[in-house]
XYZ file of C-alpha atoms in Angstrom:
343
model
C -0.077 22.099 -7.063
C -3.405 22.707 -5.757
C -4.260 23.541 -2.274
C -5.508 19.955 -1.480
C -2.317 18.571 -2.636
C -0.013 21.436 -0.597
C -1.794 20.102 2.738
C -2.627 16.651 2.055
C -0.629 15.776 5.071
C -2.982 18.082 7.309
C -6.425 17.078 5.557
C -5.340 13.541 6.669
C -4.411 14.425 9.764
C -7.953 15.798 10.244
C -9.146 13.059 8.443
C -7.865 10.808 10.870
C -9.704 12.634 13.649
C -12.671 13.016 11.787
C -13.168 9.254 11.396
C -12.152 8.575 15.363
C -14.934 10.646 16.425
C -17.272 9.491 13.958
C -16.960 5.834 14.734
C -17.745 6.956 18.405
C -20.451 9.295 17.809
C -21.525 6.868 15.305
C -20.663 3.956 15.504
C -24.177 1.971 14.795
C -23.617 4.135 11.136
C -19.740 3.261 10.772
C -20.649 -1.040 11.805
C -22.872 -0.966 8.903
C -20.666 0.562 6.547
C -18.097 -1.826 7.768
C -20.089 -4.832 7.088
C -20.591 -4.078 3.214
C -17.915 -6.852 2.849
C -17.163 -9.439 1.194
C -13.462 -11.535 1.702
C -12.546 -9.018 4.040
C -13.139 -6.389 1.643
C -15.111 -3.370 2.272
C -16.734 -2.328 -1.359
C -17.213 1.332 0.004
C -13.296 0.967 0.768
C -13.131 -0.416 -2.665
C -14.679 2.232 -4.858
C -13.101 5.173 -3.059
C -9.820 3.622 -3.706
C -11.304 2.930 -7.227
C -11.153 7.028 -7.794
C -8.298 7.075 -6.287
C -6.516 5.128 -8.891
C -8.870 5.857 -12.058
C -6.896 9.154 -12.886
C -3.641 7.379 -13.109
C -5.224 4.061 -14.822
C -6.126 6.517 -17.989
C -2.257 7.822 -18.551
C -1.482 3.993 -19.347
C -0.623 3.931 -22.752
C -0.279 0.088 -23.537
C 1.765 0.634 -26.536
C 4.564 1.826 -24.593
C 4.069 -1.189 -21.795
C 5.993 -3.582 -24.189
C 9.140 -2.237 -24.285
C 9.223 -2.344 -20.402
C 11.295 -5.116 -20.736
C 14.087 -3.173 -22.657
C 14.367 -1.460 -18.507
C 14.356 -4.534 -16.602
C 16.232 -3.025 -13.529
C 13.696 -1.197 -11.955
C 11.693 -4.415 -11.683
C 14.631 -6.604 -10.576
C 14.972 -4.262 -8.142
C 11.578 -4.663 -6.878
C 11.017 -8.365 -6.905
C 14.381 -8.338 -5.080
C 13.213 -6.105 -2.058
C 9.888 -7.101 -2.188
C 10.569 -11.128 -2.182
C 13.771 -11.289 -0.826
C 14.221 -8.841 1.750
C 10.971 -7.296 2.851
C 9.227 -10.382 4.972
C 12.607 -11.375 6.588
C 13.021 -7.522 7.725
C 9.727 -7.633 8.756
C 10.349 -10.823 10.928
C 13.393 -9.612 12.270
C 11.939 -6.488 13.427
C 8.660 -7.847 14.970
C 10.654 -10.224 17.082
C 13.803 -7.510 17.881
C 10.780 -5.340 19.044
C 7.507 -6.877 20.154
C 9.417 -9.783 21.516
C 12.607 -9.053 22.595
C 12.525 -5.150 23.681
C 8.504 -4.424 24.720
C 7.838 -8.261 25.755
C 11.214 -9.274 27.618
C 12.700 -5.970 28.580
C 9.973 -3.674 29.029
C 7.460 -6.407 29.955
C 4.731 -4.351 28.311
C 3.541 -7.368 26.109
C 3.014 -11.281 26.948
C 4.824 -14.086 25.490
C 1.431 -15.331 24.106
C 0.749 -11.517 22.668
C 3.840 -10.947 21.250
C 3.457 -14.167 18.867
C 0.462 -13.342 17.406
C 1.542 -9.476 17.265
C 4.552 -10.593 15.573
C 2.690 -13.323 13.265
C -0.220 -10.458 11.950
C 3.343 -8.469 11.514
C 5.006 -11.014 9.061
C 1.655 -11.450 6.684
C 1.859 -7.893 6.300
C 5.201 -8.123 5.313
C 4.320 -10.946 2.928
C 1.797 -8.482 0.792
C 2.909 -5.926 -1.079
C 0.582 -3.265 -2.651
C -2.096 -3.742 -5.421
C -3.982 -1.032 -4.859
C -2.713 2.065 -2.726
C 0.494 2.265 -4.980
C -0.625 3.686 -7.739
C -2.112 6.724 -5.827
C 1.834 6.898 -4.461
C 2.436 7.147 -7.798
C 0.520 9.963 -9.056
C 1.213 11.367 -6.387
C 5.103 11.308 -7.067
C 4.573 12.069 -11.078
C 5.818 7.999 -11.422
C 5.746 6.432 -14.789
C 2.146 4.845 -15.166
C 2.960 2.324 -17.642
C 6.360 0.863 -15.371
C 4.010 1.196 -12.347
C 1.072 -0.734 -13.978
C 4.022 -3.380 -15.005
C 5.762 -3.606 -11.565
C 2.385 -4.484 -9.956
C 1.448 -6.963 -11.855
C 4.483 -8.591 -12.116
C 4.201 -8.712 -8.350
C 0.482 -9.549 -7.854
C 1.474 -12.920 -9.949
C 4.518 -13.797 -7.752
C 2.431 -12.845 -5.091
C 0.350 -16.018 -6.437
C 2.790 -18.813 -5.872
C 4.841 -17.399 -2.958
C 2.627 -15.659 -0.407
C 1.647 -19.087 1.731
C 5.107 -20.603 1.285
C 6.848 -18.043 2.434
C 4.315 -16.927 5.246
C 4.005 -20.746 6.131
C 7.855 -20.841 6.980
C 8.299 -16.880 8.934
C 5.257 -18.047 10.713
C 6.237 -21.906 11.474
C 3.066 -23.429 10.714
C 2.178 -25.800 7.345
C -1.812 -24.803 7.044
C -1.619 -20.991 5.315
C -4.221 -21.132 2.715
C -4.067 -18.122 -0.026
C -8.084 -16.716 0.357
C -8.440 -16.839 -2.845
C -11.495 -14.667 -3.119
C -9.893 -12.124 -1.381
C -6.527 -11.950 -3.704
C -8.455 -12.049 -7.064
C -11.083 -10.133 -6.278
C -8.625 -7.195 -5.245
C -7.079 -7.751 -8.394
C -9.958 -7.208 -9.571
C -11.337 -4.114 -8.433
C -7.454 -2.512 -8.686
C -6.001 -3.353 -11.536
C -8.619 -4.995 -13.890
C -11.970 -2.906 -13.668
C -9.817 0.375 -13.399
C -7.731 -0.334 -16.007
C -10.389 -1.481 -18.571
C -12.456 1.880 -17.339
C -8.936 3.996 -18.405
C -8.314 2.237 -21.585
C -11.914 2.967 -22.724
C -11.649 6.282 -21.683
C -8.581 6.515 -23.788
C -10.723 5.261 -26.694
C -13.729 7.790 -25.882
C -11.301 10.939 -26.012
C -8.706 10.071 -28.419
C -6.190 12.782 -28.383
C -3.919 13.500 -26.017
C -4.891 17.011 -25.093
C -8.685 16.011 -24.542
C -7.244 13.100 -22.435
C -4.809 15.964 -20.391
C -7.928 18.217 -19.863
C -10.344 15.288 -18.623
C -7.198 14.340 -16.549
C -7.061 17.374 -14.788
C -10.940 17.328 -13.955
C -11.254 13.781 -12.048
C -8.010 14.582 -10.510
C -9.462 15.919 -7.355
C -11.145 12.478 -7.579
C -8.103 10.774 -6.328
C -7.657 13.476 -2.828
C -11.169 13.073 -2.105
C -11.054 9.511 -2.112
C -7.842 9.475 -0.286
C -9.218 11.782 2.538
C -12.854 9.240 2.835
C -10.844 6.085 2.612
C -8.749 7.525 5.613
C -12.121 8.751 7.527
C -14.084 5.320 6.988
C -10.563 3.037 8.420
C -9.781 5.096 11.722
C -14.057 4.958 11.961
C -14.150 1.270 11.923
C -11.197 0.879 14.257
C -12.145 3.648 16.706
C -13.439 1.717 19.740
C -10.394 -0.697 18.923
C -7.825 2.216 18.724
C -8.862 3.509 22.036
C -8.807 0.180 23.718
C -5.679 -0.435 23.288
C -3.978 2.808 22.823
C -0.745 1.177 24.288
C -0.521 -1.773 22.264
C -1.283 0.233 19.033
C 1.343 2.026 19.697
C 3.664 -0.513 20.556
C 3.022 -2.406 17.088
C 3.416 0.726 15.017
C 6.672 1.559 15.800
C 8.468 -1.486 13.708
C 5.825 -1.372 11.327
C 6.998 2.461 10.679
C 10.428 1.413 10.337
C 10.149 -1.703 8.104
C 8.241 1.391 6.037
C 11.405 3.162 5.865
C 13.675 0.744 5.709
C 11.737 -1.348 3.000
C 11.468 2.171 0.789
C 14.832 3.566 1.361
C 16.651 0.131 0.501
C 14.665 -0.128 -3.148
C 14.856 4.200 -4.019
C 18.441 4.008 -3.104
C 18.916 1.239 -4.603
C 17.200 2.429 -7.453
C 19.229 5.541 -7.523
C 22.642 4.092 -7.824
C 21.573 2.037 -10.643
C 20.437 5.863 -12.444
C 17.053 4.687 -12.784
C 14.679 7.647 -13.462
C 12.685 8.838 -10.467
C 9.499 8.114 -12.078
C 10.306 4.659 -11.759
C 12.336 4.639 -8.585
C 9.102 6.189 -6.611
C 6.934 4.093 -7.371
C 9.145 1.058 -6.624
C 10.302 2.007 -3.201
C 6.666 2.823 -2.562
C 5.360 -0.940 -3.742
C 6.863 -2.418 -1.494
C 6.868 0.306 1.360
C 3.030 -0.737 1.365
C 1.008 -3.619 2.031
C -1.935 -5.148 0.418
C -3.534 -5.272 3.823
C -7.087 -6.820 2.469
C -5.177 -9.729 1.858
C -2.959 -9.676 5.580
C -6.070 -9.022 7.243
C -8.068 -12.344 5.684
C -5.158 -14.485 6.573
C -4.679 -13.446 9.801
C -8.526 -13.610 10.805
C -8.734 -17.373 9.066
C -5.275 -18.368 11.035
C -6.022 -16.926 14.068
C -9.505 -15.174 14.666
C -11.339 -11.897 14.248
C -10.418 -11.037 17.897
C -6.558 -12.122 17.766
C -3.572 -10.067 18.245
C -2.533 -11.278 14.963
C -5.964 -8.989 13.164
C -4.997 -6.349 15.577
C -1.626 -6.462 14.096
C -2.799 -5.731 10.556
C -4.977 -3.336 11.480
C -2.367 -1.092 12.629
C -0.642 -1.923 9.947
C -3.657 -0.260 7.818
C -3.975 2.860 9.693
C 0.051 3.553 9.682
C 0.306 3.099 5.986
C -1.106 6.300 4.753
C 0.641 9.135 7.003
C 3.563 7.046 7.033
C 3.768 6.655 3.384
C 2.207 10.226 2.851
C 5.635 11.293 4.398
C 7.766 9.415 1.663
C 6.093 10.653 -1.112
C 6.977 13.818 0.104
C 10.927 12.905 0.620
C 10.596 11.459 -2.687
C 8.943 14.698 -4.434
C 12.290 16.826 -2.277
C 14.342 14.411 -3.800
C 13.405 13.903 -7.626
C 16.265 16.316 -8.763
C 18.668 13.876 -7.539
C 17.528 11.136 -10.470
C 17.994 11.178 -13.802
C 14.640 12.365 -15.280
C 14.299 9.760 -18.092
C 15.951 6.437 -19.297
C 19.230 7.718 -21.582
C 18.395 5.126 -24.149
């Protein structure tokens, strides 16, 4: 492990900083990075998390994706947490907390507030990740072919259920999927990226040329990690230091529907001796959010300036040193798991 890896948790720490005191000392530099957008997408975002995930998208070996099926716990296991469980958590939560214990017993947040607070809360908890995991992946040695499976699997649920179900946590009858938004992250995540690995596959043949270029764009993925971090606290600086109080406040049950949503899946996971290269990665799918897709919703429901945006915002910038932290449980924990499917 290199020295990147050793302290990723410290370079995005700094990282962090880096891009709070950029967006302040810059922040003319940092608004027009941020508008190189379209559906709420940022394509700067977009191609660093593109190296993030083009190492990984080159270990898929598509001859080994059909007999996925022969292992269908790992992904019942999945679409369970992720469809079943994860946005009624995330409900529960949001009004236990932002309601219930900051709004009505601490009086820190307004009846009005807390709704939209709690509503940006639930379409987080209605998106699970396209893009992010499969850097959680690599970064926990997961199976690349289950991973590539598990996500897609859930990107096409994610199709049909994501307005019903946010439409009923939420109360209201007019969520509309942005469809731009959903297929062109799809897009950029899966498709182009996986295309890009399976011709590079192609160009290099064996498997020790494909090892050795492996190794090389590695880095790749930690760099665009680290810039992805720097541009999001950037954007959100002036907004983080506004309300320092309420960002704060939201966090704290978006940290521990994190935890909660991961260690239900991995230990789930674990007592059905599924091997940790697929248990990782699943905890960590649904751990995360595809916030592109939370953010849209939540700006078309209920404005750019709402509580509701502010809400998935945090959600954003608690994602990656929150989930940074479970990789590393996971990575402490691998020895516990069987290391490969028995059969």
């Amino acid at each position: 492990m290199g020295i990147f890896e050793r302290y990723l948790s410290v370079w995005v720490g700094l990282a962090m900083m880096a891009g709070l005191a950029g967006g302040i000392l810059f922040p003319d530099s940092f608004a027009w990075m941020g508008s190189l957008e379209y559906a709420n997408i940022n394509f700067i975002i977009a191609v660093l998390i593109w190296l993030m995930i083009y190492p990984m998208m080159i270990q898929i070996d598509f001859s080994a994706i059909k007999n996925i099926h022969r292992r269908p716990k790992g992904l019942i296991v999945t679409l369970t947490v992720n469809w079943l469980i994860k946005p009624f958590t995330m409900a529960l939560l949001g009004i236990l907390f932002i309601r219930h214990l900051f709004g009505d017993f601490m009086g820190l947040i307004t009846p009005d507030l807390a709704n939209d607070y709690i509503a940006g809360m639930i379409l987080l908890g209605v998106a699970p990740c396209t893009a992010m995991v499969f850097v959680w992946s690599q970064l926990t040695k997961g199976d690349a072919n289950y991973t590539l499976v598990q996500v897609a699997v859930n990107d096409l649920i994610m199709v049909v259920a994501f307005a019903p179900i946010a439409a009923f946590l939420l109360g209201v009858t007019n969520v509309t999927v942005p469809w731009s938004t959903l297929i062109l992250a799809v897009a950029l995540y899966i498709v182009i990226p996986l295309l890009a690995g399976l011709l590079t596959r192609k160009v290099l043949r064996s498997n020790d040329a494909l090892h050795a270029f492996g190794a090389r764009v590695k880095p790749l993925s930690i760099l665009g990690l680290i810039s992805t971090v720097i541009l999001l606290f950037g954007f959100q600086a002036h907004q983080i230091l506004a309300n320092p109080l309420d960002i704060i406040l939201i966090a704290i049950p978006l940290i521990i529907q994190t935890v909660l949503i991961f260690a239900i899946a991995y230990f789930w996971m674990y007592k059905w001796k599924e091997p940790h290269s697929v248990a990782a990665p699943g905890g960590m799918i649904g751990a995360s959010n595809l916030f592109e897709l939370a953010v849209a919703v939540a700006i078309s429901l209920f404005g750019l300036n709402s509580g509701a945006a502010l809400a998935t915002v945090v959600g954003v910038l608690v994602e990656v040193p929150v989930m940074l932290a479970l990789v590393s449980f996971a990575n402490r924990t691998s020895n516990r798991f069987p290391v490969a499917y028995s059969h």
